Coordinates of C-alpha atoms in Angstrom, one line a residue:
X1 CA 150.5 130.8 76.3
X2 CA 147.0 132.4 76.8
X3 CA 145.2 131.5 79.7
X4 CA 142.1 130.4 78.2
X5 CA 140.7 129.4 81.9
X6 CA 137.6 128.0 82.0
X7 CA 136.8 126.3 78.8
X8 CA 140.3 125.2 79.2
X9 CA 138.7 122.3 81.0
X10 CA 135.9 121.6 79.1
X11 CA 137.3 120.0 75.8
X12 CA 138.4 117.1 77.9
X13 CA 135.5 116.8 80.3
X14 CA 132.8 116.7 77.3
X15 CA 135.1 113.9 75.7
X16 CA 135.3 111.9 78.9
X17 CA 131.1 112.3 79.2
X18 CA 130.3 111.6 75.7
X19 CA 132.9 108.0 75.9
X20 CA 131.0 107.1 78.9
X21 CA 127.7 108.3 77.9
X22 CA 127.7 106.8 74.3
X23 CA 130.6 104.5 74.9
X24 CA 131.8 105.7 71.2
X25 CA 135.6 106.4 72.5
X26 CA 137.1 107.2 69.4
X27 CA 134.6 109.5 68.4
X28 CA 134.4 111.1 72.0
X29 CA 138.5 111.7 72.1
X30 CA 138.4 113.1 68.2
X31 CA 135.5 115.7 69.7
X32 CA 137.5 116.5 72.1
X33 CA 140.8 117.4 70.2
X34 CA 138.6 119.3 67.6
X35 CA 137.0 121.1 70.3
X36 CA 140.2 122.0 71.6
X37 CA 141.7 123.8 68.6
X38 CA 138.5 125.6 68.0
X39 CA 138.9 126.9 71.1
X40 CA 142.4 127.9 70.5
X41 CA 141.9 129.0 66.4
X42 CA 139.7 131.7 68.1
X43 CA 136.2 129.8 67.7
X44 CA 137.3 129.3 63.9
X45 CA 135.9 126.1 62.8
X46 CA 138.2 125.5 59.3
X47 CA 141.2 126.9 61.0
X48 CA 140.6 124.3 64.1
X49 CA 140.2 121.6 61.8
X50 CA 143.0 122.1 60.1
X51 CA 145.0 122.6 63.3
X52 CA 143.6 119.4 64.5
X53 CA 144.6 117.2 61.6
X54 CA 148.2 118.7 62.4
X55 CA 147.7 117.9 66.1
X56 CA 147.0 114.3 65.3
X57 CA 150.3 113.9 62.8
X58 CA 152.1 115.9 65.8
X59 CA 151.5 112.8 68.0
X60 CA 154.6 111.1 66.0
X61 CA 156.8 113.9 66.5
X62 CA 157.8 112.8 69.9
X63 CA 159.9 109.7 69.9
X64 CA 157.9 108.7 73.4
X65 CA 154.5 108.5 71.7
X66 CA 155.7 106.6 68.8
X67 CA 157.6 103.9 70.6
X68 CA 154.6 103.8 73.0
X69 CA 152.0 103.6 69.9
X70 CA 154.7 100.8 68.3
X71 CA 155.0 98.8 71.4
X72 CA 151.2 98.7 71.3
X73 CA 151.1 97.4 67.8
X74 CA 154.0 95.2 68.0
X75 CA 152.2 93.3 71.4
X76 CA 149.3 92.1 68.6
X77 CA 152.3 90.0 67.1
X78 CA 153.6 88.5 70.3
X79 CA 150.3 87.4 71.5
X80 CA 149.6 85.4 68.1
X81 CA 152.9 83.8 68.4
X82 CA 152.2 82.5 72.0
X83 CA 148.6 81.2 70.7
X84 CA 150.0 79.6 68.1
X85 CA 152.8 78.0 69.3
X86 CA 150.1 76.3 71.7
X87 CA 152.1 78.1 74.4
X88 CA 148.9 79.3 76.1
X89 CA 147.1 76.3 75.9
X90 CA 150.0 74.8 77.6
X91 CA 150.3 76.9 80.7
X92 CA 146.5 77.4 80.9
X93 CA 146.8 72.9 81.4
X94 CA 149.2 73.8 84.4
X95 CA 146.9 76.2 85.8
X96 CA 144.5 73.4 85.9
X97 CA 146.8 71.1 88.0
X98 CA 146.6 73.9 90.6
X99 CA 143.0 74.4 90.2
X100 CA 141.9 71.0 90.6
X101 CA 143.8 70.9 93.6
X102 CA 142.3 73.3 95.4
X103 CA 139.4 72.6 94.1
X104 CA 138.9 69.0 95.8
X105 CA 139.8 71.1 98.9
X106 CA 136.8 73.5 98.8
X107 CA 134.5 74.2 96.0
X108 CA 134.9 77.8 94.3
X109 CA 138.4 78.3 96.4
X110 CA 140.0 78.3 92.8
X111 CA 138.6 81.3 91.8
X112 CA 140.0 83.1 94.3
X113 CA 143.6 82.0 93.9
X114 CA 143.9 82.5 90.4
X115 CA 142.5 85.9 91.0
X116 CA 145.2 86.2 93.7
X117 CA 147.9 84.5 91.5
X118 CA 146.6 87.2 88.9
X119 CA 147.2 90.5 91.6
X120 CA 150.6 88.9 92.4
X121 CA 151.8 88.4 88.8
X122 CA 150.7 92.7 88.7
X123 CA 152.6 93.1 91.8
X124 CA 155.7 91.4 90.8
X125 CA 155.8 93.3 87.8
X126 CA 156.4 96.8 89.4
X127 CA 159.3 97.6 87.2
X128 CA 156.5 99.3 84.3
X129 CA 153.2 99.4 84.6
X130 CA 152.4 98.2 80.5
X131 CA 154.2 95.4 81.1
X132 CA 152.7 94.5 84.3
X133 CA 148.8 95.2 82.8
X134 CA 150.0 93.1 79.8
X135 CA 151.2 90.0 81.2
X136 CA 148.5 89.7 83.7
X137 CA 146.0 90.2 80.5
X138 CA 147.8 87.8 78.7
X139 CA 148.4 85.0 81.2
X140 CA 145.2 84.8 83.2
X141 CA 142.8 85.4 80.5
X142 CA 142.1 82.3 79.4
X143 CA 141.7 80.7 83.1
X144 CA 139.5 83.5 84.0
X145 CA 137.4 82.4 80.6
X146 CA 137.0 78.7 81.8
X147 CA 136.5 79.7 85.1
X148 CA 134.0 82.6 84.1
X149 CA 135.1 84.8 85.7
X150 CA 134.1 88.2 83.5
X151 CA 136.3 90.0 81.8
X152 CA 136.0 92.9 83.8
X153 CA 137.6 91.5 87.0
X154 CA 140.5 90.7 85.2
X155 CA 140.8 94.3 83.8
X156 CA 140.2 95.8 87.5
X157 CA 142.8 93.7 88.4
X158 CA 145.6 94.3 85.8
X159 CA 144.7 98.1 86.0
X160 CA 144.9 97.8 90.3
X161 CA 147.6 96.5 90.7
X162 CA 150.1 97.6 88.5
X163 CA 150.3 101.4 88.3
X164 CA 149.8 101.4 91.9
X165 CA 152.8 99.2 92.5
X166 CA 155.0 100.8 90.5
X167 CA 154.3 104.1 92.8
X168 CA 154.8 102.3 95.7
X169 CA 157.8 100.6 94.1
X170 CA 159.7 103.2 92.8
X171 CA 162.4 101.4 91.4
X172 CA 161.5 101.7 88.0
X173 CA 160.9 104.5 85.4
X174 CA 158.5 105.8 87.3
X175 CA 161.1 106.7 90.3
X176 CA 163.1 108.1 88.1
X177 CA 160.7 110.1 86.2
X178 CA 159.7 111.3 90.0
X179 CA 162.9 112.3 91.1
X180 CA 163.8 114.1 88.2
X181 CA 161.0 116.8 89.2
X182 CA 161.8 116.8 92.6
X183 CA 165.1 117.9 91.6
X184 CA 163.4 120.6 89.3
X185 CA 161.9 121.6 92.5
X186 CA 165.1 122.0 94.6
X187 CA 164.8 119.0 97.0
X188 CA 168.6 118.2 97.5
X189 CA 167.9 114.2 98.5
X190 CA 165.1 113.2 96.2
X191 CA 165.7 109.8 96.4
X192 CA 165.5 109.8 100.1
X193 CA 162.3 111.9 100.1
X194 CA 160.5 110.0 97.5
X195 CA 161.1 107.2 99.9
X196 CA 160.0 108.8 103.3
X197 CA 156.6 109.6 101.4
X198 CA 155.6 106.7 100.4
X199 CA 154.0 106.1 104.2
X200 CA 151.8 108.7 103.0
X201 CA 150.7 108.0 99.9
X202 CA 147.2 106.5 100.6
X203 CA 145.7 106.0 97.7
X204 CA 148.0 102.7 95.7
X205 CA 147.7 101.5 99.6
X206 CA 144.4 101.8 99.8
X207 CA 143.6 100.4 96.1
X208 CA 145.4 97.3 96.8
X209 CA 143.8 96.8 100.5
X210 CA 140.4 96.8 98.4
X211 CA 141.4 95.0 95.2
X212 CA 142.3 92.2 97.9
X213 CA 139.4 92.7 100.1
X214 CA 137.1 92.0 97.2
X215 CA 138.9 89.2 95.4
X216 CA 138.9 87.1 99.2
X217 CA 135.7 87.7 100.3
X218 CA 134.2 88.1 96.8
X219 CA 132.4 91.4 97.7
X220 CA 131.8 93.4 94.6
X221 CA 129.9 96.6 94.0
X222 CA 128.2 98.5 91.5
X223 CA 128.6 97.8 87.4
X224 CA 131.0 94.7 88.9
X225 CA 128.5 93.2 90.9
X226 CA 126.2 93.0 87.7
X227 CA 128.9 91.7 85.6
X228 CA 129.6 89.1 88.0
X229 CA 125.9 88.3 88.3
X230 CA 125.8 88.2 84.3
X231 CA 128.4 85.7 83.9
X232 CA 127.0 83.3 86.8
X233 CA 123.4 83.1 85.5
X234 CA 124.4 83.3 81.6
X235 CA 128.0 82.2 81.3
X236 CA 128.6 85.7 79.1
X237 CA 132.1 87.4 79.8
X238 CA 130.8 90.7 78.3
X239 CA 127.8 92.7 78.1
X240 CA 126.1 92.0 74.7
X241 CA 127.0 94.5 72.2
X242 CA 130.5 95.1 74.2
X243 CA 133.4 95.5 72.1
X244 CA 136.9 93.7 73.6
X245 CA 139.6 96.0 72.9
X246 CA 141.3 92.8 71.4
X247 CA 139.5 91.1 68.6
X248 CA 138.4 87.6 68.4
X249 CA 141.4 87.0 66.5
X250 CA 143.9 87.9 68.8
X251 CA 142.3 86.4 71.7
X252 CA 141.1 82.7 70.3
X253 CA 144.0 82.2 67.1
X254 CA 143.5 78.7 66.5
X255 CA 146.6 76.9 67.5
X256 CA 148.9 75.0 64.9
X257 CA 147.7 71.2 64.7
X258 CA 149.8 68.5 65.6
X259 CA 152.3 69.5 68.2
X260 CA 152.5 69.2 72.1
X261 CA 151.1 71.9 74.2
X262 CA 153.9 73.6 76.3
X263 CA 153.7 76.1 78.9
X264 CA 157.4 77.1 78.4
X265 CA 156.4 78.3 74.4
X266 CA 154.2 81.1 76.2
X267 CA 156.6 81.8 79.7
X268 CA 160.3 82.2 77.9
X269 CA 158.9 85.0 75.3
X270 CA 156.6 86.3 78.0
X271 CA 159.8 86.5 80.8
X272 CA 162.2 88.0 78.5
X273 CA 160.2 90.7 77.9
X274 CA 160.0 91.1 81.4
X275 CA 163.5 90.4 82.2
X276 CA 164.9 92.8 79.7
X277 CA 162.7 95.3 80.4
X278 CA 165.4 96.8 83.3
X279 CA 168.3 95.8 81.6
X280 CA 167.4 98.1 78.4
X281 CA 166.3 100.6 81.5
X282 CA 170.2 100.2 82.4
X283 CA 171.1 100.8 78.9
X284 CA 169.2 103.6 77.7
X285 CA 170.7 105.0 81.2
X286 CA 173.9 104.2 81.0
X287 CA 175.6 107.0 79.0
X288 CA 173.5 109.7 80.9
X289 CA 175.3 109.7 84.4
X290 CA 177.6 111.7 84.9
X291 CA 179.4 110.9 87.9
X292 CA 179.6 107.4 90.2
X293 CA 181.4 105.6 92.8
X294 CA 181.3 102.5 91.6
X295 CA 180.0 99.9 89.2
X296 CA 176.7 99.3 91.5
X297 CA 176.1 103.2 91.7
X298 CA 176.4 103.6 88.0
X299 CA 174.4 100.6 87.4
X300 CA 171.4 101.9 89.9
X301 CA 172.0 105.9 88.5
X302 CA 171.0 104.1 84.6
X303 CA 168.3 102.3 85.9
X304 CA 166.4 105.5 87.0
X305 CA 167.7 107.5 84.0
X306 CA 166.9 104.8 81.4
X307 CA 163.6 105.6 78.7
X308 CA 160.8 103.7 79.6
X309 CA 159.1 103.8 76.7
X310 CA 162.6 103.1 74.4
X311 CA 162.6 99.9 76.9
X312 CA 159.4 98.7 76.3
X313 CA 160.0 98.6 72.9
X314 CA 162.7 97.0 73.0
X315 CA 161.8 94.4 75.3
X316 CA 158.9 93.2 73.3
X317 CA 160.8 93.4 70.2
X318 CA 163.4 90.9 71.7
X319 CA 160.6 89.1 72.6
X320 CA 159.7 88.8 69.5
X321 CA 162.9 87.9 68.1
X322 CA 163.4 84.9 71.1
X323 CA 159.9 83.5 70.2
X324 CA 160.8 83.3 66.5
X325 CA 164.1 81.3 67.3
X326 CA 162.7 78.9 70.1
X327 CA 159.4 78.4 67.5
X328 CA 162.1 77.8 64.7
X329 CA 164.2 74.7 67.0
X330 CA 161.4 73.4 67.4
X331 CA 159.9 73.2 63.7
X332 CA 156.6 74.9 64.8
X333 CA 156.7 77.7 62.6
X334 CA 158.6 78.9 59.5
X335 CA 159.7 82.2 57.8
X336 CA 156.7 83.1 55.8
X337 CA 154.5 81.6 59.1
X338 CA 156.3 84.2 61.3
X339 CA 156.1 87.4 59.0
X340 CA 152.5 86.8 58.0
X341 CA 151.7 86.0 62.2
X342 CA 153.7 89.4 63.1
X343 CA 151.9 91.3 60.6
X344 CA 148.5 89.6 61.3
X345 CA 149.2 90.7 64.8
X346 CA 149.9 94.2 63.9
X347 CA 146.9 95.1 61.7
X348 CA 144.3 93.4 64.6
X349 CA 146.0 96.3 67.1
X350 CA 145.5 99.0 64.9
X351 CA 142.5 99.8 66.9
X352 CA 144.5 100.5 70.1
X353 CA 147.2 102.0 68.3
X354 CA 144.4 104.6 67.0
X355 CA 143.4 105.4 70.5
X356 CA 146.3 105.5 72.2
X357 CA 147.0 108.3 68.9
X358 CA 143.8 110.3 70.1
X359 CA 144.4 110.0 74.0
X360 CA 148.5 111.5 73.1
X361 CA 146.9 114.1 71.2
X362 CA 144.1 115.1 73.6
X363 CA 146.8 115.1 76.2
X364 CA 148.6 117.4 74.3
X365 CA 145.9 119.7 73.6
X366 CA 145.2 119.9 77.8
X367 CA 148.7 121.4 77.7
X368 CA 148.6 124.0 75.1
X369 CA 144.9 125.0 76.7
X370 CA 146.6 125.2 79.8
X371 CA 143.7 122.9 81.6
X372 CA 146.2 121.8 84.5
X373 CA 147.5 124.6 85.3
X374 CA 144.6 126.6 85.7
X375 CA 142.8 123.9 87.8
X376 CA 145.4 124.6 90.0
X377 CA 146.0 127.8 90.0
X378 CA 142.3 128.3 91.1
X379 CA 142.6 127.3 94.3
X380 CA 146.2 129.1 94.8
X381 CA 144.6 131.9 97.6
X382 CA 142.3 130.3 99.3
X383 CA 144.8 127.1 101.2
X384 CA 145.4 125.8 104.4
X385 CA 148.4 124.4 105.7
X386 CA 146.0 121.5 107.0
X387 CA 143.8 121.3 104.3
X388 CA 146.7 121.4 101.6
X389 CA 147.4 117.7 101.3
X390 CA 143.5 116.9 101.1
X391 CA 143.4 119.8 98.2
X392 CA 146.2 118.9 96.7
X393 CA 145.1 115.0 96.2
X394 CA 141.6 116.4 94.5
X395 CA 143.2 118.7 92.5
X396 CA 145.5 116.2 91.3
X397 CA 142.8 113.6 90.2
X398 CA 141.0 115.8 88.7
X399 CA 143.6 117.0 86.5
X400 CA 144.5 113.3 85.6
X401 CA 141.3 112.4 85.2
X402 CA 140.9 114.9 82.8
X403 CA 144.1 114.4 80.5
X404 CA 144.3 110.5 81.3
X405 CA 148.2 111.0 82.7
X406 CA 149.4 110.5 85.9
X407 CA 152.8 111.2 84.4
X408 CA 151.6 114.9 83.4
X409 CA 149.8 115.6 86.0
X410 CA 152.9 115.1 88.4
X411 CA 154.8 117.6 86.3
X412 CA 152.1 119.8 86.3
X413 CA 151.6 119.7 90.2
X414 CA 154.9 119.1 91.7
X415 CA 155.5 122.1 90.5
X416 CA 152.7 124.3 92.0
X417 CA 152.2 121.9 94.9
X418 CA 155.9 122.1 96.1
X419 CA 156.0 125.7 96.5
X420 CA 152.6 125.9 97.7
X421 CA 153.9 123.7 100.6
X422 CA 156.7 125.6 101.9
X423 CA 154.6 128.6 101.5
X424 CA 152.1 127.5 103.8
X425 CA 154.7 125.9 105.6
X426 CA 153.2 122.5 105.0
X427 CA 154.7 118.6 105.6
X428 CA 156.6 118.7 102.0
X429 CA 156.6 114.7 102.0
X430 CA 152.9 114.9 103.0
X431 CA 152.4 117.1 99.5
X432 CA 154.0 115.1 97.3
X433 CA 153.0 111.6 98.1
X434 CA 148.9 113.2 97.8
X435 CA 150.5 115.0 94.5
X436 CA 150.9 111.4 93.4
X437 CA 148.5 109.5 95.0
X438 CA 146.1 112.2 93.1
X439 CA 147.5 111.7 90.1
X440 CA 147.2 107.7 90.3
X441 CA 143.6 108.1 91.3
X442 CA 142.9 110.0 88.4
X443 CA 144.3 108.1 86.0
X444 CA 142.4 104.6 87.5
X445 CA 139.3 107.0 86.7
X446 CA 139.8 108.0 83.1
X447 CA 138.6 107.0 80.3
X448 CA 141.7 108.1 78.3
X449 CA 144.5 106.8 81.0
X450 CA 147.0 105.0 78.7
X451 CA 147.4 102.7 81.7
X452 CA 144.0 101.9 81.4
X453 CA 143.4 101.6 77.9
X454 CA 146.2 98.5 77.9
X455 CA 144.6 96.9 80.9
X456 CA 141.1 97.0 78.7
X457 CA 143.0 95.7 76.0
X458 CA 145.0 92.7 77.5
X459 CA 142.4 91.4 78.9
X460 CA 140.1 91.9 76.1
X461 CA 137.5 93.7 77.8
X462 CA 135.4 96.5 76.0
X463 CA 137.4 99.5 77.9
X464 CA 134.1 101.6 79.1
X465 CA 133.1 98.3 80.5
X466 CA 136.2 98.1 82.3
X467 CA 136.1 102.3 83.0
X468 CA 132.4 101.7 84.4
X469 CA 133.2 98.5 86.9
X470 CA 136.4 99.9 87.9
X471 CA 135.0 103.3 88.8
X472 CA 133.3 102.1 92.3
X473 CA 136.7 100.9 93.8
X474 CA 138.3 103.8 92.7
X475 CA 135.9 106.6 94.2
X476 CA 136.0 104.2 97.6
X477 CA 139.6 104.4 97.8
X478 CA 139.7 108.2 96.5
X479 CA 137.2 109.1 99.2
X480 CA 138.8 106.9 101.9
X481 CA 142.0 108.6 101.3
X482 CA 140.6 112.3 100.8
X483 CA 139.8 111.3 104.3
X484 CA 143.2 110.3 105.6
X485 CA 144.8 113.3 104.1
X486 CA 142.0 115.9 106.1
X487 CA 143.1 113.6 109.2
X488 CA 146.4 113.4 108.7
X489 CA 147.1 117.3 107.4
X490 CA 145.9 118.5 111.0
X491 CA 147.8 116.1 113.2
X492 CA 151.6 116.0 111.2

């Protein structure tokens, strides 16, 4: 690989200035990824087009990105169903029950429980952090609408509190993604030290102490506070001339006429995505270990060796399938009505499916530029045992932030930050939960954080809106745990 150093980091940082600056993503990401392979074509321009068009088909050449990219595509189908079905309408009338309720106890209460009901939902869903940004998306939207609440909040709050769960949670692919470095790395007990360091990683702590502080005492800052503002005094849900990352036709389908609203239409597809997301965990797994003591050991060995993006898939393909046959029994929809509704629901996700394309491929090019490893490798000489953790936690947002992966940026750093750690003869569990809590922090920042991205869209927020209001709480809970790790480095 050449070391390209520098301008190894400035592909990814003009694209990440330019979404936010002009708020044209696409275009900003497809700068980027061209920039890139100019860069790396030796500053020739045909040559680094050419190589970019490659870059872009390359994306499909790992199975990962292509499930991920179908997944994406494929949740455009479920949502119609659900709509349609009058599944939504159904469960946003139970939601009212509750409302009402608390309601007639104190006037404006029920904004705060849904939004409470909402972080829950997140938090529940630790076992994959899609899933969990999804379901939240999907299921409170519509209160938050009637309730007018904007659309931002709900994004904050889908992005908050699922990626930092499933960190904190590590019983998922996450955790097993995780240990599979640490074993890389030589630590003998990686379950065990994953475990001990989650004490110490600050950041998912501190992002859920502050996604709860400001939904119960309705204290918001920065781009939130004017969104909030906007939607009190004119009822919007957007800014004018946002663009939801889901389009009016995903997000209001007209319902079929002439059948009862049920709540159950939109919760059995919704859970069994949910529910099977472990079990295909389990079986993707299952074949890969090697040696057990018993059926619960092999059964929590597949679990953590199962591919989470192969589950995913699957899970809202089932969905799919259970929502076809529960729709069927009950005469709401027939054949033609369920292939023209899946393929309706593709085409309106094509959008995301595109970006989720460009932020794969931008990834991608970080890596052949060698952007995370030289961000690290810049501050190799000059480290403290104290100030390690502190450094370590920067280093790693800012190398998320700039590739939109948290999952990349803990390959890229366990790696350094591991053997930077007994080198200095630093507290290893104290390295790796600010490796991660870095890489988490970065990712809530970025523009082109997968995570992210799906939270915008889910909730059908225009996803630099989301970026912008999410930003605040983010730095606050970056800076507060910066903080803690300068403390903390000094005193373990």
């Amino acid at each position: 690989m050449n070391d390209y150093g520098f301008l190894s980091i400035l592909p990814p940082v003009i694209a990440i200035f330019f979404a936010l600056r002009t708020k044209q993503v696409y275009i900003a990401l497809f700068f980027g990824i061209w920039f890139s392979w100019v860069i790396m074509s030796d500053w020739n321009i045909l040559t680094g087009t050419f190589a970019t068009i490659e870059a872009l088909v390359n994306v499909f050449k790992s199975a990962g990105n292509s499930r991920t990219i179908m997944f994406s595509a494929l949740v455009g189908a479920l949502l119609l169903f659900i709509q349609y079905s009058r599944g939504v309408e159904g469960f946003v009338n139970k939601l009212n029950v509750l409302i009402s309720y608390f309601e007639k106890k104190e006037t404006g209460y029920s904004r705060v429980i849904v939004q409470l009901l909402a972080m829950i939902t997140g938090i529940v869903l630790f076992v994959e952090t899609s899933i969990s940004s999804l379901t939240v998306g999907t299921l409170y939207r519509p209160v938050f609408d009637k309730l007018k609440i904007p659309r931002e909040k709900l994004a904050y709050i889908a992005d908050s509190s699922s990626a930092p769960t499933s960190i904190l949670i590590p019983f998922n692919a996450w955790g097993a993604f995780i240990m599979g470095l640490l074993i890389t790395q030589g630590i003998e007990h990686p379950f065990a030290t994953l475990i001990t360091s989650i004490k110490y990683n600050f950041y998912p702590i501190v992002a859920l102490i502050i996604l709860t502080a400001v939904i119960v005492f309705k204290k918001d800052i920065g781009s939130m506070a004017k969104a909030e503002k906007r939607t009190k005094e004119t009822g919007k849900l957007m800014n004018d001339g946002s663009k939801p990352m889901l389009s009016d036709t995903v997000t209001s389908f007209p319902p079929k006429e002439g059948i009862k609203a049920k709540a159950y239409n939109m919760v059995i597809p919704l859970a069994t995505m949910v529910v099977m997301m472990p079990v295909y965990l389990t079986y993707t797994g299952w074949s890969k270990v090697e040696s057990f003591t018993s059926f619960a050991n092999h059964f929590s060995q597949a679990i953590g060796k199962g591919s989470g993006s192969s589950s995913v898939l699957y899970a809202v393909i089932t969905a799919i399938f259970v929502a076809m046959v529960l729709y069927r029994s009950q005469g709401i929809m027939k054949s033609k009505e369920m292939v023209d509704l899946t393929l309706k629901g593709i085409s309106e996700l094509m959008p995301l499916a595109l970006l989720m394309m460009l932020a794969f491929a931008i990834g991608e090019a970080c890596n052949q530029l060698g952007t995370g490893m030289y961000i690290a490798s810049i501050s190799k000489e000059w480290l403290s045992p104290e100030l390690l953790p502190a450094i370590v936690f920067v280093i790693s947002a800012f190398i998320a932030f700039s590739t939109g992966t948290s999952w990349g940026t803990f390959a890229i750093m366990l790696a350094i930050s591991l053997p930077m750690a007994e080198m200095h003869g630093a507290n290893v569990n104290l390295v790796i939960a600010a490796t991660l809590g870095g890489g988490v922090f970065g990712d809530h920042c970025s523009p082109i954080s997968d995570t992210s991205i799906i939270s915008s869209m889910a909730s059908a927020s225009d996803h630099i809106d989301h970026v912008k209001t999410q930003l605040p709480y983010a730095l606050l809970g970056g800076l507060i745990s910066t903080v803690l790790y300068l403390i903390i480095g000094f005193i373990v």
